[in-house]
Short mmCIF file of C-alpha atoms in Angstrom, two decimals:
data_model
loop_
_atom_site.label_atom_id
_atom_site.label_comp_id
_atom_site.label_asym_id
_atom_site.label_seq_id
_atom_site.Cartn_x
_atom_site.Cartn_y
_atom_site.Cartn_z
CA UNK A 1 46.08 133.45 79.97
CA UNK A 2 47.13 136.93 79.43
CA UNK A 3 44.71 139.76 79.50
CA UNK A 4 45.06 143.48 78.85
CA UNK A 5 41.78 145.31 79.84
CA UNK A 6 41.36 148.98 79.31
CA UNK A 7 38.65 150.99 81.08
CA UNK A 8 35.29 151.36 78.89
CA UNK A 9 35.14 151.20 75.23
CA UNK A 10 34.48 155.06 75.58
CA UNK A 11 35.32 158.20 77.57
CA UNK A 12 33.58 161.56 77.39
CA UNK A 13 34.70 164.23 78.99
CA UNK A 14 34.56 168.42 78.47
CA UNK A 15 36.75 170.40 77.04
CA UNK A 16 39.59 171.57 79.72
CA UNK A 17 38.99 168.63 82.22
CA UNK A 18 41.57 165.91 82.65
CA UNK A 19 41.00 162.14 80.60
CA UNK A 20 41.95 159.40 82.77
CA UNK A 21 42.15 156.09 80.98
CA UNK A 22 42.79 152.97 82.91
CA UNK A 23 45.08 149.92 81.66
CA UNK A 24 44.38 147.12 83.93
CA UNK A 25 46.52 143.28 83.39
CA UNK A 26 46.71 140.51 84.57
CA UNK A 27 48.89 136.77 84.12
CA UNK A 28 51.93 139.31 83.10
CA UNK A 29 55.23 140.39 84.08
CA UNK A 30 56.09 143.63 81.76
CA UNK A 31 59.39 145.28 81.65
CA UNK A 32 57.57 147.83 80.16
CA UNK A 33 54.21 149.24 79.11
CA UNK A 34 53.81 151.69 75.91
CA UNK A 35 50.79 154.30 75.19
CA UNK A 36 49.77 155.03 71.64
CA UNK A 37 47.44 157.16 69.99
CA UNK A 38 45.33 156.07 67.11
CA UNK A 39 43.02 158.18 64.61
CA UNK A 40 40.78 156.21 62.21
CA UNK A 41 41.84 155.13 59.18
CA UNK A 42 46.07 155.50 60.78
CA UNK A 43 48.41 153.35 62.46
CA UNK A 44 49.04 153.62 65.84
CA UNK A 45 51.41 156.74 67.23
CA UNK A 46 53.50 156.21 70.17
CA UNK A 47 53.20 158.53 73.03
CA UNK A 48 55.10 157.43 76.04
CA UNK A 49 56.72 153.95 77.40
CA UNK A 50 57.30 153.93 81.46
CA UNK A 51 59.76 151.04 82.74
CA UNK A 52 58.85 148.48 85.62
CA UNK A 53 61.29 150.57 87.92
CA UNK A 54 59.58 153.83 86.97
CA UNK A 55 56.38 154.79 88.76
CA UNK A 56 56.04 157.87 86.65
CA UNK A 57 56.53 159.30 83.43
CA UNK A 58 55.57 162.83 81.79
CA UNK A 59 55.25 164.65 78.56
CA UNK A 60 54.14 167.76 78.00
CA UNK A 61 50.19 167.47 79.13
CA UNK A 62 50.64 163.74 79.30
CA UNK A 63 51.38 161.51 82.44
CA UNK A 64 51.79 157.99 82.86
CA UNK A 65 51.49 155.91 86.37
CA UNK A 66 52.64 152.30 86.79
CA UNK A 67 51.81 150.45 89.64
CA UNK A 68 53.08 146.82 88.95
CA UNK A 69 51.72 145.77 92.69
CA UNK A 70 48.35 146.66 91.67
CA UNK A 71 49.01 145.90 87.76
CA UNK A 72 48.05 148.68 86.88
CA UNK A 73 48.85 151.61 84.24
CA UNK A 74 47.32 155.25 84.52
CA UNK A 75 47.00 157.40 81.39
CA UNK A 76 46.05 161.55 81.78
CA UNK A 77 45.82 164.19 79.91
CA UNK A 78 45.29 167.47 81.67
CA UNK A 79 43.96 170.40 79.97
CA UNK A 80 42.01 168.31 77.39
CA UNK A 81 41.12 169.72 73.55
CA UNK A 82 38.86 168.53 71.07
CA UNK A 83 41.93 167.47 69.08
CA UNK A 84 42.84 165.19 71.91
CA UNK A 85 40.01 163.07 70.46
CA UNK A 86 40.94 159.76 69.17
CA UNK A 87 41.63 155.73 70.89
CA UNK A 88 44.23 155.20 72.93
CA UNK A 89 46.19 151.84 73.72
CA UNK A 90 48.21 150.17 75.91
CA UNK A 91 50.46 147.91 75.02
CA UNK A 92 52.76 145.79 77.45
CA UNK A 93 56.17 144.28 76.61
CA UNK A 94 58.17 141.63 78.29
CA UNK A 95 61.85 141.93 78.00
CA UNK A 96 63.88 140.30 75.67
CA UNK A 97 60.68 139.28 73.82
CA UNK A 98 59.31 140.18 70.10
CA UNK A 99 55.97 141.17 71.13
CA UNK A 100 54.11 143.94 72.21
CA UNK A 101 50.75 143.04 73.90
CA UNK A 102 48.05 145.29 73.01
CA UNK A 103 44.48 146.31 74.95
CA UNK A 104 41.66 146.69 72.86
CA UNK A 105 42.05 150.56 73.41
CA UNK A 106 39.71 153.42 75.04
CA UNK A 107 38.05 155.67 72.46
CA UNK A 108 37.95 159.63 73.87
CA UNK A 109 36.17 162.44 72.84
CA UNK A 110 36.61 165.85 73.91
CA UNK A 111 33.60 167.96 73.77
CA UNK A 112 33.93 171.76 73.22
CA UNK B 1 62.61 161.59 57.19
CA UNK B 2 59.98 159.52 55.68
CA UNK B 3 57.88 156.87 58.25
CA UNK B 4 56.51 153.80 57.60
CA UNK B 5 54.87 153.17 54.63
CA UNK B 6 52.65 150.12 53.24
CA UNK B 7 51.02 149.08 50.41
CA UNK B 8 48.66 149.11 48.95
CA UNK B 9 46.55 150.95 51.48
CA UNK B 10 43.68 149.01 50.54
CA UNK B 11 43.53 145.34 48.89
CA UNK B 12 39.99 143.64 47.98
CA UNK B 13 40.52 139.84 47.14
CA UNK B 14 38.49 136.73 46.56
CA UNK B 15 37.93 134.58 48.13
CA UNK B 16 40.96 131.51 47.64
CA UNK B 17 43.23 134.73 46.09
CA UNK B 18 46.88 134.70 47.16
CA UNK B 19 47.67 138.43 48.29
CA UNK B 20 51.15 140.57 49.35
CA UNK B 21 51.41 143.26 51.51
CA UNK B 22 54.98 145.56 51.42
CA UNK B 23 56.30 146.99 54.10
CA UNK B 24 58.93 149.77 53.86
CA UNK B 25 60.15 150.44 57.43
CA UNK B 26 62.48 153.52 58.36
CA UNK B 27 65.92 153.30 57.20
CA UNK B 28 68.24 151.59 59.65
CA UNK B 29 65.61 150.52 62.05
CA UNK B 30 66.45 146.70 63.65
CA UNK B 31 63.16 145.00 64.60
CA UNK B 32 60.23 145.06 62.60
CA UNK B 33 56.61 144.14 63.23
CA UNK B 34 53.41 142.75 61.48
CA UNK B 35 50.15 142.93 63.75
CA UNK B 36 46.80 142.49 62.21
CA UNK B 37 43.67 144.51 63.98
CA UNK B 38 40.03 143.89 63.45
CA UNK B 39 37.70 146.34 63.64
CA UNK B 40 37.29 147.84 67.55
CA UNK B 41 40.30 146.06 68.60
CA UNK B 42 43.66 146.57 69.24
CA UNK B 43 46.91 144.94 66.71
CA UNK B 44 47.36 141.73 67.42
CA UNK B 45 51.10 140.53 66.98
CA UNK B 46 51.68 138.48 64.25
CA UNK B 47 55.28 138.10 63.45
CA UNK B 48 58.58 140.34 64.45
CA UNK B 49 61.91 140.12 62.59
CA UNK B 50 65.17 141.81 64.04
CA UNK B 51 67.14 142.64 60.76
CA UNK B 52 66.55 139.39 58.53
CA UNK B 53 66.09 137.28 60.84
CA UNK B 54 62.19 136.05 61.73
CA UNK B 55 62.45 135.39 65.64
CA UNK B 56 59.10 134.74 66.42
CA UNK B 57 56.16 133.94 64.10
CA UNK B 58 53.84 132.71 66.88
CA UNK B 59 51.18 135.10 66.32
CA UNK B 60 50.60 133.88 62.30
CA UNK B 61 46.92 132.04 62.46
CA UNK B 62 48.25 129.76 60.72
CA UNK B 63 50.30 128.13 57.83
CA UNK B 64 48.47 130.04 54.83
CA UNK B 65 50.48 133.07 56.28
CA UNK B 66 53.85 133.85 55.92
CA UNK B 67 56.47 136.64 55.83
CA UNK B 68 60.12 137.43 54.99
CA UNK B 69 62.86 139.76 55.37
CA UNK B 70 64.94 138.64 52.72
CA UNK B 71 67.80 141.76 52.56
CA UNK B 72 66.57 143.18 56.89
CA UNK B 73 64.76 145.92 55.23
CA UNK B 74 61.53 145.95 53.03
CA UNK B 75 59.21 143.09 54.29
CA UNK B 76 56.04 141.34 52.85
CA UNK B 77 53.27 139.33 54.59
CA UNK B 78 51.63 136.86 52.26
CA UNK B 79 48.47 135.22 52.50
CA UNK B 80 47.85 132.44 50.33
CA UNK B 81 43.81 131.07 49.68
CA UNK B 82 42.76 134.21 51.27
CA UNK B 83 39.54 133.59 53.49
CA UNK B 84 36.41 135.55 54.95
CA UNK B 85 38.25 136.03 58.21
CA UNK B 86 41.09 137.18 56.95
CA UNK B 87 39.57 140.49 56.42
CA UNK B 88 41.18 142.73 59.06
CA UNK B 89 43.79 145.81 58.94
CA UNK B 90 47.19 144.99 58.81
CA UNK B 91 50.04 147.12 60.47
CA UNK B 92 53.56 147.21 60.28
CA UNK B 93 55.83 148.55 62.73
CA UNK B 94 59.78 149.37 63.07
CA UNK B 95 61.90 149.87 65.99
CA UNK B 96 65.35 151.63 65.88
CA UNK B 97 66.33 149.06 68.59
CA UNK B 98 66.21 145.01 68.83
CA UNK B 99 62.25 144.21 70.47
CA UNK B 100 62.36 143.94 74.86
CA UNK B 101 65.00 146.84 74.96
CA UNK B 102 62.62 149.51 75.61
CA UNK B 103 61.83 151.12 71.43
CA UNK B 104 59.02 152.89 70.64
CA UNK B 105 57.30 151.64 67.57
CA UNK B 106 56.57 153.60 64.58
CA UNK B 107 53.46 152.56 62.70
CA UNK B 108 52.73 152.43 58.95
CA UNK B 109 49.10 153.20 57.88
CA UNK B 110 47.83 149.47 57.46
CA UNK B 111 46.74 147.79 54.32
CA UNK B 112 43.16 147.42 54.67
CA UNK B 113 42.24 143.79 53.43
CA UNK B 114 38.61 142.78 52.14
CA UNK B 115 38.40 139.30 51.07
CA UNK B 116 34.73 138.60 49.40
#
């Protein structure tokens, strides 16, 4: 069956460093893969989608990797705040199809 | 513009209650979403409509749940005889563009639903 797994339930990192977070899949063929933020108590907020074709993908302090061989995504954020604090998740699309597939997320905090 | 909303933001029913939840999605958008999340999990797809249509419901547990799109713009998930594990967030999502082209999502805040 298909399975989404994202790298431990939490990260901890200092202030300035870069997060890493890890979307691993496997029994999936996505056209694309998505990256959301989510605070408690709020919906999901979408940060960046990278295509099959793409291997990379940046915004601002944000970069995505996708390495379908290894089936793989890779999630950073340089320069990390406190605010950057929150879960983020991967979700993984197929094309032409209704649903997004999401992971289970990776919770960050940024310590000052 | 305004996002996604939903409501009500929080719903506590008994157990064996029938229960609504609205979804207004942004004006114009194609595809919307309904994705229920338990706590320390991620959404879990439910059902997706692109304008009126429902084109996939595979995700609804099963038959007690159901969910329309009568006019392609407002939608509402019903559960009817509302059990224990039914209690779970539920999120709705729209998409300016029809689902497996490549659209971000935008997320309403969830309806949190407690059935005692």
């Amino acid at each position: 069956s298909q399975k989404i797994e994202q790298n431990s339930e939490a990260l901890n990192i200092q202030e300035g460093k870069t997060a890493t977070l890890t979307c691993n899949y496997t029994n999936y063929s996505p056209a694309y893969l998505q990256w959301y933020r989510q605070d408690p108590g709020r919906g999901p907020v979408f940060l960046l989608l990278i295509r099959e074709n793409e291997k990379e993908k940046r915004k601002e302090r944000l970069k995505v990797t996708f390495d379908t061989t290894l089936k793989q995504s890779l999630f950073h954020i340089t320069a990390s705040q406190p605010a950057d604090s929150a879960t983020y998740l991967c979700a993984l699309d197929a094309a032409n199809a209704g649903k997004s597939t999401f992971g289970d997320g990776t919770t960050l905090t940024v310590k000052p | 513009g305004a996002g996604v909303s939903q409501s009500p933001r929080y719903k506590v029913a008994k157990r064996g209650q029938d229960v609504a939840l609205r979804c207004d999605p942004i004006s114009g958008h194609v595809s919307l979403f309904w994705y229920q999340q338990a706590l320390g999990q991620g959404p879990e797809f439910l059902t997706y409509f692109q304008n009126e249509a429902q084109l996939d419901k595979s995700g609804l547990p099963s038959d007690r749940f159901f969910a329309e799109r009568p006019e392609g713009s407002v939608s509402t998930l019903k559960i009817q005889r509302t059990q224990q594990e039914d209690s779970a967030v539920y999120l709705c999502a729209s998409s300016l563009v029809s689902s497996g082209t490549g659209g971000e999502q935008y997320f309403g805040p969830g309806t949190r639903l407690t059935v005692t």
